[in-house]
mmCIF file of C-alpha atoms in Angstrom:
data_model
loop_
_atom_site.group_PDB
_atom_site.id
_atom_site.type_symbol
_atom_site.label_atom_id
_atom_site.label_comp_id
_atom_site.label_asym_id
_atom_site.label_seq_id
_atom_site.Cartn_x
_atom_site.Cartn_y
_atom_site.Cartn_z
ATOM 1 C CA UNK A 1373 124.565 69.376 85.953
ATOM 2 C CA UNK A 1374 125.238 71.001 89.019
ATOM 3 C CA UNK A 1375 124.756 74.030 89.684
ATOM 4 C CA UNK A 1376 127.685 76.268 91.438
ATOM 5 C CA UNK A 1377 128.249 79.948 92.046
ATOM 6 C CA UNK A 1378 130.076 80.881 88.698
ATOM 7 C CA UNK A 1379 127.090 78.957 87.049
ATOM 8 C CA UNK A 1380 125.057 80.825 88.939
ATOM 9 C CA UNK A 1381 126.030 84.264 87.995
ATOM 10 C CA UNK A 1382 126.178 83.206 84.142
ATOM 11 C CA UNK A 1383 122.937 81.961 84.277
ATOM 12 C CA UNK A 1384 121.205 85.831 85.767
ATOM 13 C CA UNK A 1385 123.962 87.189 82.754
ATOM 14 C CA UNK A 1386 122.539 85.088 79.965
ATOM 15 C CA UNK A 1387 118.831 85.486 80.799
ATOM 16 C CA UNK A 1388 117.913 88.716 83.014
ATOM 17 C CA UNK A 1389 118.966 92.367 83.187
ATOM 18 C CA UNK A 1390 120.253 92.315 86.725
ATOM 19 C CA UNK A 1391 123.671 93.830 87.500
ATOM 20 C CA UNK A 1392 126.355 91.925 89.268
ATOM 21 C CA UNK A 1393 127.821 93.758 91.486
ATOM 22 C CA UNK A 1394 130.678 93.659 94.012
ATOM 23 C CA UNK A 1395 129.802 93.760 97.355
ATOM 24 C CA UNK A 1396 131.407 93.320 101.134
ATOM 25 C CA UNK A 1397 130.135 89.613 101.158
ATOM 26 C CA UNK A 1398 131.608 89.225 97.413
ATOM 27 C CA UNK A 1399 130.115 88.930 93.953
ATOM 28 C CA UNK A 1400 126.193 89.507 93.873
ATOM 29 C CA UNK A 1401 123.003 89.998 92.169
ATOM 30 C CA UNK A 1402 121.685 93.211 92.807
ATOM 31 C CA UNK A 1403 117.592 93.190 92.540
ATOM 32 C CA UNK A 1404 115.096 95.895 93.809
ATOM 33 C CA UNK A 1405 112.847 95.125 96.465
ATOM 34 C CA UNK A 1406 109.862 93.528 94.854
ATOM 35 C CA UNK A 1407 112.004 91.346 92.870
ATOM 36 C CA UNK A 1408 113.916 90.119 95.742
ATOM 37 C CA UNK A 1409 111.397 89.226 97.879
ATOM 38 C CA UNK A 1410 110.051 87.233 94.932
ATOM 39 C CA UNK A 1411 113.083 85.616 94.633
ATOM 40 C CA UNK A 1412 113.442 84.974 98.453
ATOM 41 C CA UNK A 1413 109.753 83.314 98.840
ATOM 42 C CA UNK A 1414 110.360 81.123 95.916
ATOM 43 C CA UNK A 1415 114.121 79.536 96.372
ATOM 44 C CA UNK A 1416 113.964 79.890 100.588
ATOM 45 C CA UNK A 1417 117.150 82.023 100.342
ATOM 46 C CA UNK A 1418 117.091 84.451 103.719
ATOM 47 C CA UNK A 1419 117.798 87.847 104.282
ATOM 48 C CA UNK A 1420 120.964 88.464 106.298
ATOM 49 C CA UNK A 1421 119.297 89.939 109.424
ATOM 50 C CA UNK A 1422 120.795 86.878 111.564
ATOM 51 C CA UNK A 1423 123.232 84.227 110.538
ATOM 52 C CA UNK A 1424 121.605 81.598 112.114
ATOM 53 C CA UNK A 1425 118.255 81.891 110.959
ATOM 54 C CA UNK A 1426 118.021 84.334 108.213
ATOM 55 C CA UNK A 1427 114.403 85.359 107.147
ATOM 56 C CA UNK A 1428 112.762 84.266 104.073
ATOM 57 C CA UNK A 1429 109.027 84.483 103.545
ATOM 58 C CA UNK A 1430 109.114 81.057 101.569
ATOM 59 C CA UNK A 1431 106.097 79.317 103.056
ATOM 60 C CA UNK A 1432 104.495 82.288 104.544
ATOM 61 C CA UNK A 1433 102.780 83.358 101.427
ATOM 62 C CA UNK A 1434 100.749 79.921 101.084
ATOM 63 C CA UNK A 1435 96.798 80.362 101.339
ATOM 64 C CA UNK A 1436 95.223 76.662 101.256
ATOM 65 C CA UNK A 1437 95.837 72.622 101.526
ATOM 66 C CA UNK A 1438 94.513 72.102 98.810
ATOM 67 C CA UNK A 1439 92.432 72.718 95.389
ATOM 68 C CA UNK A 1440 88.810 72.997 94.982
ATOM 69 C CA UNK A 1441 88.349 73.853 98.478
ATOM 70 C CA UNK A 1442 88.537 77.318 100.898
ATOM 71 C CA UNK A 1443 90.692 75.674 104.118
ATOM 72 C CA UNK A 1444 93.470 77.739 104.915
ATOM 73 C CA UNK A 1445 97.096 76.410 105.815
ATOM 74 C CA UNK A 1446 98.976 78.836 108.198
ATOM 75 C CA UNK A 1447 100.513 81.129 106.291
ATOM 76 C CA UNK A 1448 99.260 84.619 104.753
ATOM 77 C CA UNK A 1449 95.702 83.714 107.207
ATOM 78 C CA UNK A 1450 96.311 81.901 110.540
ATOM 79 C CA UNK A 1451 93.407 80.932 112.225
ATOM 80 C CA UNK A 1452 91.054 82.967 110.009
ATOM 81 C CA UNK A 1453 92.373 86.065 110.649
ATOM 82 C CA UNK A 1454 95.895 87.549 108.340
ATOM 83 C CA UNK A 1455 98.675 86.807 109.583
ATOM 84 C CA UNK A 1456 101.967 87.248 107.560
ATOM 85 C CA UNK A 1457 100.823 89.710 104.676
ATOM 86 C CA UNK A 1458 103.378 91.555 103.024
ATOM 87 C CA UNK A 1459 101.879 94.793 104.378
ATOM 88 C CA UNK A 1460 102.451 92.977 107.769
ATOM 89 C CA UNK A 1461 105.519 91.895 107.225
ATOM 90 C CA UNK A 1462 106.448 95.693 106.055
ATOM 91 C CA UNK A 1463 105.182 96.835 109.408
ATOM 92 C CA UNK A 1464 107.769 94.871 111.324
ATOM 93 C CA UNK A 1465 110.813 94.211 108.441
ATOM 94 C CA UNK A 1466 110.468 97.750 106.913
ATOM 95 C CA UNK A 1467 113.601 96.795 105.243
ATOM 96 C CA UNK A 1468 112.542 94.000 103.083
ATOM 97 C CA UNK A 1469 110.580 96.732 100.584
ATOM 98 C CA UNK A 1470 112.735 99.169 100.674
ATOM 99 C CA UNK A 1471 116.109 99.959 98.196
ATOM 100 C CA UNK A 1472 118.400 97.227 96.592
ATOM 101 C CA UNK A 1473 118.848 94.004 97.581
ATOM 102 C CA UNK A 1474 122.150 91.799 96.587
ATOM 103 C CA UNK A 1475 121.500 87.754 96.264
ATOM 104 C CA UNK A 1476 124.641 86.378 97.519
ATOM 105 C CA UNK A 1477 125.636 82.889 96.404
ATOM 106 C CA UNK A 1478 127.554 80.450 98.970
ATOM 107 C CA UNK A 1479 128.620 77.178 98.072
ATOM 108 C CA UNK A 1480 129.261 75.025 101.520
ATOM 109 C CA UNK A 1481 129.341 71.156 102.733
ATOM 110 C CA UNK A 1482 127.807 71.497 105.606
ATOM 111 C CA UNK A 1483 125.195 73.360 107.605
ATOM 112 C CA UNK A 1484 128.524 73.963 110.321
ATOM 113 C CA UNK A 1485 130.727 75.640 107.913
ATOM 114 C CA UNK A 1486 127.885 77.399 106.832
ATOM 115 C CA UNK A 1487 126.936 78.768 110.136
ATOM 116 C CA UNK A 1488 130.923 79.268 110.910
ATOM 117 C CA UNK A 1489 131.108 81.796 107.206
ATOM 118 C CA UNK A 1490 128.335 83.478 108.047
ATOM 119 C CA UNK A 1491 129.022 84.280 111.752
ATOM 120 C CA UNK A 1492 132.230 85.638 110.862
ATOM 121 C CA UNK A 1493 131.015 88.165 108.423
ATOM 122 C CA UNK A 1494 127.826 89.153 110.260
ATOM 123 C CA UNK A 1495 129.916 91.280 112.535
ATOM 124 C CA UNK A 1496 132.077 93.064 109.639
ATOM 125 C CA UNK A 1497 129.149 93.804 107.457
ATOM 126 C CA UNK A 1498 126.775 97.103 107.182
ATOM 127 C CA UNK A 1499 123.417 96.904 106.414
ATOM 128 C CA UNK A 1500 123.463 92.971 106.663
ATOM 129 C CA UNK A 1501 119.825 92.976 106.303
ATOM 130 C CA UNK A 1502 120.060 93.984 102.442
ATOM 131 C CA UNK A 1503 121.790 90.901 101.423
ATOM 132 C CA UNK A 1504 120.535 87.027 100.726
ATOM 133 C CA UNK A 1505 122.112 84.230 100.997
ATOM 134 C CA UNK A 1506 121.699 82.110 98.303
ATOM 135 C CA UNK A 1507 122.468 78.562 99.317
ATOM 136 C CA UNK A 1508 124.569 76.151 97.127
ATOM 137 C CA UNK A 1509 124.946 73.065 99.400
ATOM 138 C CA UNK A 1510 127.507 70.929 97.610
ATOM 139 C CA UNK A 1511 126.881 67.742 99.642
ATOM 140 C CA UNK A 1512 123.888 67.697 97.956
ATOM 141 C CA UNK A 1513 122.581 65.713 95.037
ATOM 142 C CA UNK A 1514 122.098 68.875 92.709
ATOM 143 C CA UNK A 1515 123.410 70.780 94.996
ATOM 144 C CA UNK A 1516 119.734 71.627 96.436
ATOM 145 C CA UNK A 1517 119.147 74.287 93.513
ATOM 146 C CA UNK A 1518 115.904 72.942 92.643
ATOM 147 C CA UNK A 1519 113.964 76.131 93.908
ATOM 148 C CA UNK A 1520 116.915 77.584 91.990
ATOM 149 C CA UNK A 1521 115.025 75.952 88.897
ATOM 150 C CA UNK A 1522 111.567 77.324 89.888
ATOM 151 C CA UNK A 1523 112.657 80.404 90.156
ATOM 152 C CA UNK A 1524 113.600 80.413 86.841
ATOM 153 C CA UNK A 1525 110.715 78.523 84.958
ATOM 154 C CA UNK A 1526 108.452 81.250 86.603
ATOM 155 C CA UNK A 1527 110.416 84.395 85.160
ATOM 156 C CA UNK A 1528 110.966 83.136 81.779
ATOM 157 C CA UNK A 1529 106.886 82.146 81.703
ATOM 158 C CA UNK A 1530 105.600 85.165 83.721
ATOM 159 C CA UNK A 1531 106.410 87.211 80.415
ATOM 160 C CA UNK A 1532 104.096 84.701 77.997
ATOM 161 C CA UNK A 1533 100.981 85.855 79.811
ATOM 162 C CA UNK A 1534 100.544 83.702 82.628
ATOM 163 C CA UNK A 1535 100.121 83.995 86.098
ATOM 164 C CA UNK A 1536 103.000 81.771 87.813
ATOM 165 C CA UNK A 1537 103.504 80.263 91.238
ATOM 166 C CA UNK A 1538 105.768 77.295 92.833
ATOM 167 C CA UNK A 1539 104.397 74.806 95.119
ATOM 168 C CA UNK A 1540 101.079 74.905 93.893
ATOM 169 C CA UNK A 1541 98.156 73.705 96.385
ATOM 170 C CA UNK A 1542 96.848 70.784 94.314
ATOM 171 C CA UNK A 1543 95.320 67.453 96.177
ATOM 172 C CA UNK A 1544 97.440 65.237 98.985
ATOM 173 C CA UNK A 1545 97.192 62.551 97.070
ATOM 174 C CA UNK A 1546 98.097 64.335 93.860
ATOM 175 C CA UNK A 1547 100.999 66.253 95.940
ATOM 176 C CA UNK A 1548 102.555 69.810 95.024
ATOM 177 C CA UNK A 1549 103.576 70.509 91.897
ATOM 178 C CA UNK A 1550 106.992 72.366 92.053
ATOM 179 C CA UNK A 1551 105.481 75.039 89.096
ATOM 180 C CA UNK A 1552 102.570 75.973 87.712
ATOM 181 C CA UNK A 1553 101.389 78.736 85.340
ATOM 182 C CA UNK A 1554 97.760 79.600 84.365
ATOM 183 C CA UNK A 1555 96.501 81.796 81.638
ATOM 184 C CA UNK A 1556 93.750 83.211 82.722
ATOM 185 C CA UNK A 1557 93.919 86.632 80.652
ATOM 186 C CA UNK A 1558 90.056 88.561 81.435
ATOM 187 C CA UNK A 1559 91.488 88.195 84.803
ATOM 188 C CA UNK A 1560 95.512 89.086 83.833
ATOM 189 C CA UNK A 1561 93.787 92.320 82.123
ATOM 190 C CA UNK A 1562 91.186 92.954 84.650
ATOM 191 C CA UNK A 1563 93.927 93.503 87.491
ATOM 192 C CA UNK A 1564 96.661 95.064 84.981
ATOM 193 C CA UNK A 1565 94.095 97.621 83.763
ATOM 194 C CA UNK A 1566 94.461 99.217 87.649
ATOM 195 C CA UNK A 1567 97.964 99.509 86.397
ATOM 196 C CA UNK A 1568 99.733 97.359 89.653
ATOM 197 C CA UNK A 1569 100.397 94.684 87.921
ATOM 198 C CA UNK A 1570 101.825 94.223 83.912
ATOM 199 C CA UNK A 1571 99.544 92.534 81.830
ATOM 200 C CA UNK A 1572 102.346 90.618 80.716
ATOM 201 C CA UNK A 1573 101.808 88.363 83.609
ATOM 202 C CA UNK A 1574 103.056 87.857 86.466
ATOM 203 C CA UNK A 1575 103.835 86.046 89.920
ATOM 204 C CA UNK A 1576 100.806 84.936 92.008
ATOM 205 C CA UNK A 1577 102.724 86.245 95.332
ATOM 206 C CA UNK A 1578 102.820 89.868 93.117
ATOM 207 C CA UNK A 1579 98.940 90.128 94.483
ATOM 208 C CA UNK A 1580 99.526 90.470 97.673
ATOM 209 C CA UNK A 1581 102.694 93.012 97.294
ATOM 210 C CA UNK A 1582 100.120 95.710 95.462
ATOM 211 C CA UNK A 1583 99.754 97.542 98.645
ATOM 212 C CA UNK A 1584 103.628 97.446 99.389
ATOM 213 C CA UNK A 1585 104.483 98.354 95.587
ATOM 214 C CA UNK A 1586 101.077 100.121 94.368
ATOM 215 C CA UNK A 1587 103.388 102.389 91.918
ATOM 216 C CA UNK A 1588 103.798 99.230 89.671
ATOM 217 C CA UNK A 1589 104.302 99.074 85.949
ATOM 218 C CA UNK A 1590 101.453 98.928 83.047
ATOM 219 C CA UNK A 1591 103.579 96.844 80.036
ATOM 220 C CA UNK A 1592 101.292 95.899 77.098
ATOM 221 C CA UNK A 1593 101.125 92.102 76.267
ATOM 222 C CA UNK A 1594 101.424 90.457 73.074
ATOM 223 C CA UNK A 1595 100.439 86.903 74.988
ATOM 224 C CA UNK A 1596 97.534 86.132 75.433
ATOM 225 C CA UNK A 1597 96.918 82.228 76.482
ATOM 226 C CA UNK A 1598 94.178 80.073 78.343
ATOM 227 C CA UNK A 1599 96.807 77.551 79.012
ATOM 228 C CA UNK A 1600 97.675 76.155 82.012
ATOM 229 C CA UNK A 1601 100.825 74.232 82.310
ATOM 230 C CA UNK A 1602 102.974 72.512 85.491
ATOM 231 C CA UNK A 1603 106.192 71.595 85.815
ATOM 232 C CA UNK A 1604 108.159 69.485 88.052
ATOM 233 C CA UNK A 1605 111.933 70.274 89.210
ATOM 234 C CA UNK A 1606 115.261 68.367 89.934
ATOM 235 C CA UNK A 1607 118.943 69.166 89.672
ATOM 236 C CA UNK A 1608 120.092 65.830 90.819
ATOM 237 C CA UNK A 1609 118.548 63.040 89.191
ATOM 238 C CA UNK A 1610 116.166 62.852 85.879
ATOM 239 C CA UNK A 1611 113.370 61.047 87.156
ATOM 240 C CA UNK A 1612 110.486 63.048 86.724
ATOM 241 C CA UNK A 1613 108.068 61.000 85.200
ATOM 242 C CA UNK A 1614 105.408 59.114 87.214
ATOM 243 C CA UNK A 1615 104.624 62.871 89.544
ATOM 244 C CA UNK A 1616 104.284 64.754 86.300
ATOM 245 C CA UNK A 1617 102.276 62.127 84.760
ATOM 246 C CA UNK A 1618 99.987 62.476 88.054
ATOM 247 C CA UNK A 1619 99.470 66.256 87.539
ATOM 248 C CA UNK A 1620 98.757 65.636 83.780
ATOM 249 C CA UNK A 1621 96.216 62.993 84.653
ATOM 250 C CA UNK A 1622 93.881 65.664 86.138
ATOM 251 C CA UNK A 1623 93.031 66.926 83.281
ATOM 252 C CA UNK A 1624 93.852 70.471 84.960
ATOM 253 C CA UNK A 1625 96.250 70.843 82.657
ATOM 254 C CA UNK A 1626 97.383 71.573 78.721
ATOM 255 C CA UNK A 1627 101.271 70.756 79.123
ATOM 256 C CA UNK A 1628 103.841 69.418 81.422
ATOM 257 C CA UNK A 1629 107.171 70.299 82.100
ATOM 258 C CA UNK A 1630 110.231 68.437 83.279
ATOM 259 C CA UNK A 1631 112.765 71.183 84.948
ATOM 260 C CA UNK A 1632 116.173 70.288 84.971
ATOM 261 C CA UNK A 1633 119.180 72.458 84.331
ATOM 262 C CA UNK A 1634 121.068 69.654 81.748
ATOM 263 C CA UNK A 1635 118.589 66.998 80.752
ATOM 264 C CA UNK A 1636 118.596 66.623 76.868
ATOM 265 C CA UNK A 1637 115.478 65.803 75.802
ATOM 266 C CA UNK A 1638 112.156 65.221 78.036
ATOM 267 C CA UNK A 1639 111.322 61.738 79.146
ATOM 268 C CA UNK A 1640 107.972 61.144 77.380
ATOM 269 C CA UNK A 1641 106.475 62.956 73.624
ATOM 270 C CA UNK A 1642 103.748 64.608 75.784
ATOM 271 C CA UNK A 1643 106.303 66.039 78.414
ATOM 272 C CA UNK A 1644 107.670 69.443 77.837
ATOM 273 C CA UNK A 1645 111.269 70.486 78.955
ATOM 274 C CA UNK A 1646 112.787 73.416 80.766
ATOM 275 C CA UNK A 1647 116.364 73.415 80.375
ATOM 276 C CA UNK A 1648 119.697 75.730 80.024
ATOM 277 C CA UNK A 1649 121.394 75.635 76.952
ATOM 278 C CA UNK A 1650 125.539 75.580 76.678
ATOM 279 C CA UNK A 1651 125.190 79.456 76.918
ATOM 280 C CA UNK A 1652 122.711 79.198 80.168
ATOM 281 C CA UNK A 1653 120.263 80.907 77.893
ATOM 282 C CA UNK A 1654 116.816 79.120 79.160
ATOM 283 C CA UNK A 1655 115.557 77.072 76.883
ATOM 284 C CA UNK A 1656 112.049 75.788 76.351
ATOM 285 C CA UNK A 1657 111.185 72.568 74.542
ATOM 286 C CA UNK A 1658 107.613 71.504 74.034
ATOM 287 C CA UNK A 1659 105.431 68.674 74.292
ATOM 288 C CA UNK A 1660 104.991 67.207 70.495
ATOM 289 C CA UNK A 1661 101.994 65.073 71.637
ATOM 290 C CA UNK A 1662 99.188 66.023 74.159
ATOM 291 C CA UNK A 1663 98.504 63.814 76.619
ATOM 292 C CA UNK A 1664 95.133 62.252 77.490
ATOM 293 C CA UNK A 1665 93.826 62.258 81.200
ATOM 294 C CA UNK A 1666 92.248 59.360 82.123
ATOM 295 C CA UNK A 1667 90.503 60.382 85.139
ATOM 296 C CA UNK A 1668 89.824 64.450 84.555
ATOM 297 C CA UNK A 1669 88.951 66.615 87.001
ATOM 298 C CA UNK A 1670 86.336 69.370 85.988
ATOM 299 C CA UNK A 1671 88.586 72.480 84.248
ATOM 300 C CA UNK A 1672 85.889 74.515 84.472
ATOM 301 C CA UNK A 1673 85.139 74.317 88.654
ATOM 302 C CA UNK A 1674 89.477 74.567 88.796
ATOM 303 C CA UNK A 1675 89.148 77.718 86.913
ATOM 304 C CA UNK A 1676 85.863 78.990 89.155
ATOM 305 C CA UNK A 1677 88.325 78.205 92.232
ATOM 306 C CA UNK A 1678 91.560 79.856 90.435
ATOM 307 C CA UNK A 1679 89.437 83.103 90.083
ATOM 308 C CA UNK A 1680 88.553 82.618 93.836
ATOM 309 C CA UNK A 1681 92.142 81.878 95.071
ATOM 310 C CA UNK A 1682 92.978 85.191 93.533
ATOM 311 C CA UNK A 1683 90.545 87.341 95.248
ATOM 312 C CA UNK A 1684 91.990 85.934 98.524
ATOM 313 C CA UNK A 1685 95.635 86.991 97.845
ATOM 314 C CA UNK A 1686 93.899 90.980 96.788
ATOM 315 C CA UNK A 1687 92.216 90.728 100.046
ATOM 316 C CA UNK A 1688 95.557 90.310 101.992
ATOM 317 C CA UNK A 1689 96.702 93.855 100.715
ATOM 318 C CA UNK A 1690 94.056 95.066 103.955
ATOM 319 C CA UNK A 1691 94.851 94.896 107.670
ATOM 320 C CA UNK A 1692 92.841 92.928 109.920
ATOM 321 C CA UNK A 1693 91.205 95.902 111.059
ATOM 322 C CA UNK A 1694 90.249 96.978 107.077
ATOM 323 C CA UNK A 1695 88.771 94.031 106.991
ATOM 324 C CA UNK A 1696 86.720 93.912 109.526
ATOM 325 C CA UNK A 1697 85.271 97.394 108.706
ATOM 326 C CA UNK A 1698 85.166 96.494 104.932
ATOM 327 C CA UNK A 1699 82.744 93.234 106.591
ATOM 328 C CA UNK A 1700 80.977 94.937 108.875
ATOM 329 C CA UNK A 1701 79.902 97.840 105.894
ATOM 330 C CA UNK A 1702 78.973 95.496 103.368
ATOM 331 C CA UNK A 1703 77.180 93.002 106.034
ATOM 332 C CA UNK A 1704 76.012 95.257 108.421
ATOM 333 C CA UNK A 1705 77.246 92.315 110.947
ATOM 334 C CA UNK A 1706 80.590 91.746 112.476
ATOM 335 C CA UNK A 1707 82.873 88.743 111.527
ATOM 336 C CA UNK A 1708 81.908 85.919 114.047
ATOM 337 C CA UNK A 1709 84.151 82.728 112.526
ATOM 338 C CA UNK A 1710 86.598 81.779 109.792
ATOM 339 C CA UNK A 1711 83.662 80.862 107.469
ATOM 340 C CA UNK A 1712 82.234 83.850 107.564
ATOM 341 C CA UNK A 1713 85.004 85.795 105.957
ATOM 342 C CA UNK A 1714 85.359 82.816 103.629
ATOM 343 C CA UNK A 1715 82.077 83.426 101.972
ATOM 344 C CA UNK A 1716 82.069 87.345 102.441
ATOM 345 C CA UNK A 1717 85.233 87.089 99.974
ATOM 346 C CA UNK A 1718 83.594 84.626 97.741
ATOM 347 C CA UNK A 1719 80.476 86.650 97.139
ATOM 348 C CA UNK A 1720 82.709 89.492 95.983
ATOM 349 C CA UNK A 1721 83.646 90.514 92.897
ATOM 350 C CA UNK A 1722 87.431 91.154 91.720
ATOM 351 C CA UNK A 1723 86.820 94.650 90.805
ATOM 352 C CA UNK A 1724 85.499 95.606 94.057
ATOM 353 C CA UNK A 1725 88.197 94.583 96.080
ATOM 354 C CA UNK A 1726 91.016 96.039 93.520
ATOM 355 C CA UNK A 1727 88.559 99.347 94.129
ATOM 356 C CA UNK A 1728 88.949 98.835 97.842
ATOM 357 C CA UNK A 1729 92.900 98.683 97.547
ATOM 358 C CA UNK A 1730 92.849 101.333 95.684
ATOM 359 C CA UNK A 1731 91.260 103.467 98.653
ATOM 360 C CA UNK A 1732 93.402 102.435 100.711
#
């Protein structure tokens, strides 16, 4: 299945409360802030700001290479120090947390008729920066949706008490997985109980955005799971199997996912399925077997690290400058190299740096 604008739009109808709206670029889905910068770092589409390289913090909002160790990959730190925080980001692209946004869907063959649409709008449109261009490129297998498809497994599993991400630092050798969600609910109800985040769940990036969006909502949650499940995406073809069968084979684990907007039935007993029904209602099929790693890796030390990765993406809510101060107070010595903030933030507890956000 492929996925084009009008499939688009029925999919946000049939599974989220967003309005579509009319709008001078046409049709769109209008989000708040928060949710549209979500949606923006996950599926790459860019704000309108410039039509030849609009801005999208996909890739920004990475932390490390891999699992199971501390080394940053440029992104929220560069060279030890923070670098593209969303409270950064806010101080330069004030616009990208503030009112509606509208998620504008255009299908194109090639990067030059692209460039040629959106040139010729830029100049007739007001407040260009509040739009996103969603990207349906039709000369592609799938039509390149397949962040599309993230996006998606991510809401609809946010709400069962995980916390969800896309592109998940794992192992090189391993690679990325495209989804991942982890139930880790002492620490879901730990951060929720400062009433930023719901403890519902929600999206790893949403740690990071507390500063930007501190007035955020307290929903109850009926969910509570230790799970932690992966998935990997395609629109074009169905071959999923041997990558999610290397995920699974850590051990890290409980189910896997194929995502794929049409496929009928997942590839293996012990593979779950993420798919769209006739209606474009989400639908969820799961694994009727479990599958057995044969080379685990410890659960318990990914868990140890999980909590860990966490307390790096609070710690980006402070400026450079906050951190240094909050160093130098609790040290009573000055950050001299990258490793010394790494264990500083290790030695701390979660609670102490949501109480530090929440002085700030």
């Amino acid at each position: 299945m492929e996925i084009y604008t009008k499939d688009f739009f029925n999919i946000f109808k049939a599974n989220f409360d967003f309005e579509i709206v009319e709008t001078e670029m046409g049709p769109a889905v209008k989000m708040p802030a928060k949710e549209a910068f979500i949606y923006s770092s996950i599926t790459g589409a860019g704000y309108f700001e410039n039509p030849i390289y609009p801005f999208t913090p996909k890739g920004l909002m990475k932390l490390f290479y891999n699992a199971f160790n501390y080394k940053f990959v440029s992104g929220i730190f560069d060279n030890g120090v923070l670098k593209n925080t969303p409270y950064i980001l806010s101080q330069a692209k004030k616009y990208l947390f503030e009112g509606d946004k509208y998620i504008v869907p255009i299908e194109f063959e090639s990067e030059e008729k692209l460039l040629d649409v959106l040139k010729e709008k830029f100049d007739h449109i007001k407040e260009r920066e509040n739009y996103i261009i969603q990207r349906i490129e039709t000369s592609k297998q799938g039509n390149g949706m397949e962040p599309f498809m993230e996006y998606l497994a991510g809401e609809y599993f946010r709400h069962l008490g995980f916390i969800v991400e896309n592109q998940i630092p794992l192992a090189h050798a391993i690679g990325s997985p495209d989804f991942a969600g982890y139930g880790l609910s002492e620490l879901i109800t730990k951060i929720s109980n400062y009433g930023y985040l719901p403890s519902t769940g929600f999206h790893m990036i949403e740690l990071a955005l507390i500063r930007n969006f501190k007035q955020g909502v307290k929903d109850e949650s009926d969910h509570v799971t230790h799970d932690f499940i992966v998935g990997e995406a395609k629109t074009g073809n169905l071959v999923m199997t041997k990558q999610l069968e290397k995920y699974l084979n850590t051990g890290l684990f409980d189910q896997g996912f194929e995502i794929h907007p049409a496929k009928a039935k997942p590839s293996k007993d012990y593979f779950g399925l993420i798919s769209l029904d006739a209606d474009f209602k989400i639908k969820i099929t799961l694994p009727e077997t479990k599958y057995t790693a044969e080379n685990p890796l410890s659960r318990e030390e990914y868990t140890v690290w999980l909590g860990n990765y966490i307390k790096f993406y609070l710690i980006s809510n402070l400026t450079n400058d906050e951190l240094k101060q909050f160093y130098l107070e609790s040290k009573g010595e000055e950050i001299n190299k990258e490793s010394d903030l790494v264990s500083f933030v290790l030695a701390l507890e979660t609670e102490t740096i949501l109480e530090k956000i929440k002085s700030l």
